[in-house]
Amino acid sequence: MLVRRSIARSFSTSSATRLYIQNNLNNDQTHPSLQTNPGAKVYDFRSDTVTAPTDEMFEIMKAASRGDDVFQEDRSVKELEEYVANLCGHEAALFCASGTMTNQLGLRTHLSNPPHSVVCDARSHVFLWEAGGIAFHSRASVSPVICRNGIHVTAEEIEGNLIEADIHTAPTRVVSLENTLSGLVMPIDEIRKISELARSRGLAMHLDGARLWNAHMQSGVPMHEYGAQFDSMSLCLSKGVGAPVGSILVGNHGFIDRARHLRKLFGGGWRQVGPLAAVAKHCIEHVVPTMPETHKLAKYLADQLTSLGVQLQVPVHTNMVLIDTTSVGLDVQKDLIPTLLSKNIVIGGQRNKSRIVLHHQVDRKGVDTLIEGVREAIATHQANEPSEPPAQQQAIASAY
Amino acid sequence: MLRSTSHNLKNGIAYCSMVLNRRCLATVTPSKLGFYDMTSDTATEVTDDMFDIMRSASRKDDVFGNDPSVNELEHYVAKLFGHEASLFCASGTMTNQLGLRALLTQPPHSVLCDAQSHINLYECGGLAYHSQASVTAVTATNGVYLTADDVDANRVLEDVHNASTKVIALENTLNGAIMPMEEMQRIHTLARNENIKLHLDGARIWNASQATGIPLADYGQLFDTVSVCVSKGIGAPIGSLIIGSKEMIRKARHLRKLMGGGWRQAGLLAKIAQHCIDTVIPTMPETHRLTKKLATGLEGSGIRILLPVDTNMIFIDTAPLPMQELADALQKKRNILISAEDNGTITRLVLHHQIDESAVEGFVQVASDLIKEKGISFPTTPSRPKVDVSKAYPSIQH
């Protein structure tokens, strides 16, 4: 109903420092000095998407079914979809080539009637890293919310940014949350509050749960409890879960049927996918339980780095360590990356920020080598510029 | 028409001379499941040995662009078609839409294509959705393929009211029928004169090339973008590639991410695709021979053939015999699957390297028995349309 009235909406945009946590994933093209030891193992800390298939996975693939998924005739795909749907307390699921695809399909299926918009955390993957997908696929606007506590958006902040129907507006239609976001776990209580709010306003709830597995293992909250708060969830299988390819969207039957049709439109209608589905299911069952170990290793890494004087951009909840090297005077590209590359360690980042991501294929040795590399880089830098004054502290809160 | 070995091929596989040299044909392996699926060549099955090949692939992240197996396949296919680069994607719909999207830079704009083409009928309205493009769907005057005259008569000119034609999209093979090279060249010339871009839906261009003896690069160089499938007759489990200039493919890679096609450890899929290209393409002449044998056999029983049988497809009309009855008999007696619409009498049969001689002979036998049993008498109208490409390609034997 379009009503002309004055709306008190708290605009959350502010002149904050750059929000993109630039990962600069193409580092190895900008540094020709990669791999001085071609035979030695390379540790890639840029993302958990680098989890590689193991030899054993090919046996699992061989044993899978070989039907055609466009015609929904494949047993292994059906098994995976049913398994994940049940796990999440949803009716159905759709196995797709990527998390971008499952996120965009989820949103697109909710967004049927422009003008409309999505409200989400300003750091969200769906907003920053999906090549403008929300505008392109759904012709929707985005209300990006900058969270004041630096960890997660709150129900109050979401409510303050909802856009109501008015002749001038693109009203909010979907609330899209992300858990984990930058490795941070969003508390289930806050999610419940937001879900209640959204449902009371007739809004759809979508979750970018690319790393929900990590949140679940860290918080102990069952997958179906998260599932109950959302109309749709997108869960990645090729990140920390370790499968070679894929992501899965869950929702109710009608929703998934429409998403399946849209998937074909997106070019995601693939054929003999049974082997990929079988290996994804295997990975959920065997790799997800190893996540607490990975989280412990991340905390260990964080502790060691902070003891060297490096700071953290955000706390470490799961498998990511976001560092800020201002206090030790290092430029990531100039000072840190070359040193690490010589030790066969790859990280991303620019200026004084970097995101380090661990997964089940990273061992303690790799982490210790990384720590050693950072120590070396700091020492080298101090040797070259001993008179540099200590850098300013930059608390997250002051940015907002 | 003898053509010498194409100089574009890396492994020295003589695609062209294969047409006349039947002895070298790779074995046509029958289905392990014990049934023969002739509903489409997307039904090509995955075999056990494929997994060992997949295991040997590299395991890097394709979004980062650093996986050797994927890069090798992309480089290989680009060179095969005489282009600079290519991009490996999850499906033919994706590669078609990416190629077209990369060429369609700013509305108002439209695409001209055959009314029966896949991009017009089977891609969920992708042209409108991804590119905000209108479609000029042209019905071929000769009933088989578009001619330069068809294109010229239907292209939309620049005018304030119009969404002018910015891309001409051709499909070869279309419904299994080959578009003659001379016609493609005429359309190419017309397009270049009018500053119109050209896209090829070459999902089955491999079949065309094998049947005509024309190298893939000769086809490739007529187009700005080419989409080729590896999961159809070629037999790989998944995938398709879009081919073009470095700049086009750079753009396509970005658009691919937007469409959700940025997959991670795809090396294993690329490796098996490359293997299939090398080992299955040489079997295509045999598949084409079996297709013709089947068509001839069915025609002999009175069934009408609706389109030229140039490659691996047959369109049949069994009226007055309901197709469902034929489909049931085939499934029961010989485990052969064909598609049948309710109350329909027309269907498409598609052969591939996993359909063997015994399946074809069985099909003909079952059809003939059924017709005799039911005492069907067929109308006497001639079955083949007038268009016949055999004069252009003596290697194709009708």
mmCIF file of N, CA and C in Angstrom, chain B residues 5 7 16 49 84 112 114 128 137 139 157 167 197 199 210 223 225 229 248 254 275 292 322 334 352 374 379:
data_model
loop_
_atom_site.group_PDB
_atom_site.id
_atom_site.type_symbol
_atom_site.label_atom_id
_atom_site.label_comp_id
_atom_site.label_asym_id
_atom_site.label_seq_id
_atom_site.Cartn_x
_atom_site.Cartn_y
_atom_site.Cartn_z
ATOM 1 N N THR B 5 45.108 -33.659 -43.474
ATOM 2 C CA THR B 5 45.062 -33.507 -42.018
ATOM 3 C C THR B 5 45.084 -32.038 -41.628
ATOM 4 N N HIS B 7 45.990 -28.829 -39.897
ATOM 5 C CA HIS B 7 47.237 -28.425 -39.234
ATOM 6 C C HIS B 7 46.988 -27.808 -37.873
ATOM 7 N N CYS B 16 39.898 -35.000 -40.506
ATOM 8 C CA CYS B 16 39.263 -34.988 -41.803
ATOM 9 C C CYS B 16 39.386 -36.323 -42.508
ATOM 10 N N ASP B 49 36.688 -45.702 -16.343
ATOM 11 C CA ASP B 49 38.064 -45.251 -16.597
ATOM 12 C C ASP B 49 38.181 -43.721 -16.525
ATOM 13 N N GLU B 84 41.883 -16.863 -29.860
ATOM 14 C CA GLU B 84 42.907 -16.575 -28.853
ATOM 15 C C GLU B 84 42.659 -17.264 -27.524
ATOM 16 N N LEU B 112 19.386 -11.912 -34.265
ATOM 17 C CA LEU B 112 18.675 -12.634 -35.314
ATOM 18 C C LEU B 112 19.129 -14.080 -35.288
ATOM 19 N N ASP B 114 17.740 -18.524 -36.061
ATOM 20 C CA ASP B 114 16.756 -19.465 -36.587
ATOM 21 C C ASP B 114 15.652 -19.652 -35.541
ATOM 22 N N ALA B 128 16.539 -12.208 -23.412
ATOM 23 C CA ALA B 128 15.856 -11.067 -22.821
ATOM 24 C C ALA B 128 16.392 -10.808 -21.429
ATOM 25 N N ALA B 137 13.272 -14.115 -34.639
ATOM 26 C CA ALA B 137 13.350 -15.555 -34.886
ATOM 27 C C ALA B 137 12.876 -15.836 -36.296
ATOM 28 N N THR B 139 12.148 -18.169 -39.593
ATOM 29 C CA THR B 139 11.890 -19.540 -40.065
ATOM 30 C C THR B 139 12.589 -19.731 -41.405
ATOM 31 N N LEU B 157 16.815 -2.907 -39.060
ATOM 32 C CA LEU B 157 17.704 -1.790 -39.390
ATOM 33 C C LEU B 157 17.698 -0.727 -38.291
ATOM 34 N N VAL B 167 23.571 -8.790 -33.389
ATOM 35 C CA VAL B 167 24.240 -10.095 -33.454
ATOM 36 C C VAL B 167 23.415 -11.038 -34.318
ATOM 37 N N LYS B 197 27.735 -8.396 -35.339
ATOM 38 C CA LYS B 197 28.592 -9.453 -34.792
ATOM 39 C C LYS B 197 27.990 -10.827 -35.074
ATOM 40 N N HIS B 199 27.725 -14.932 -33.685
ATOM 41 C CA HIS B 199 27.926 -15.948 -32.647
ATOM 42 C C HIS B 199 27.539 -17.302 -33.228
ATOM 43 N N GLN B 210 33.200 -33.321 -38.624
ATOM 44 C CA GLN B 210 33.514 -34.698 -38.963
ATOM 45 C C GLN B 210 32.805 -35.121 -40.245
ATOM 46 N N PHE B 223 33.389 -16.441 -36.873
ATOM 47 C CA PHE B 223 32.570 -15.926 -35.765
ATOM 48 C C PHE B 223 33.363 -15.143 -34.739
ATOM 49 N N THR B 225 32.273 -15.084 -31.509
ATOM 50 C CA THR B 225 32.240 -15.993 -30.352
ATOM 51 C C THR B 225 31.661 -17.332 -30.790
ATOM 52 N N CYS B 229 29.934 -27.642 -26.999
ATOM 53 C CA CYS B 229 29.650 -28.516 -25.867
ATOM 54 C C CYS B 229 30.569 -29.717 -25.803
ATOM 55 N N MET B 248 37.312 -10.643 -25.275
ATOM 56 C CA MET B 248 35.974 -11.222 -25.140
ATOM 57 C C MET B 248 35.926 -12.193 -23.968
ATOM 58 N N HIS B 254 34.313 -12.608 -16.306
ATOM 59 C CA HIS B 254 33.681 -11.755 -15.304
ATOM 60 C C HIS B 254 32.176 -12.020 -15.277
ATOM 61 N N HIS B 275 40.248 -35.298 -22.687
ATOM 62 C CA HIS B 275 40.403 -36.696 -23.078
ATOM 63 C C HIS B 275 39.288 -37.112 -24.027
ATOM 64 N N LYS B 292 22.564 -43.090 -40.290
ATOM 65 C CA LYS B 292 22.005 -43.232 -41.636
ATOM 66 C C LYS B 292 21.429 -44.626 -41.839
ATOM 67 N N PRO B 322 0.920 -44.486 -33.300
ATOM 68 C CA PRO B 322 1.279 -43.583 -32.200
ATOM 69 C C PRO B 322 2.711 -43.856 -31.737
ATOM 70 N N ARG B 334 14.049 -54.227 -26.527
ATOM 71 C CA ARG B 334 15.481 -54.038 -26.769
ATOM 72 C C ARG B 334 16.124 -53.030 -25.813
ATOM 73 N N HIS B 352 24.857 -41.588 -30.479
ATOM 74 C CA HIS B 352 26.145 -41.137 -29.972
ATOM 75 C C HIS B 352 27.063 -42.340 -29.892
ATOM 76 N N LYS B 374 0.634 -54.564 -36.491
ATOM 77 C CA LYS B 374 -0.536 -53.696 -36.431
ATOM 78 C C LYS B 374 -1.179 -53.468 -37.801
ATOM 79 N N PRO B 379 1.103 -43.183 -45.349
ATOM 80 C CA PRO B 379 0.823 -42.309 -46.505
ATOM 81 C C PRO B 379 1.996 -42.324 -47.463
#
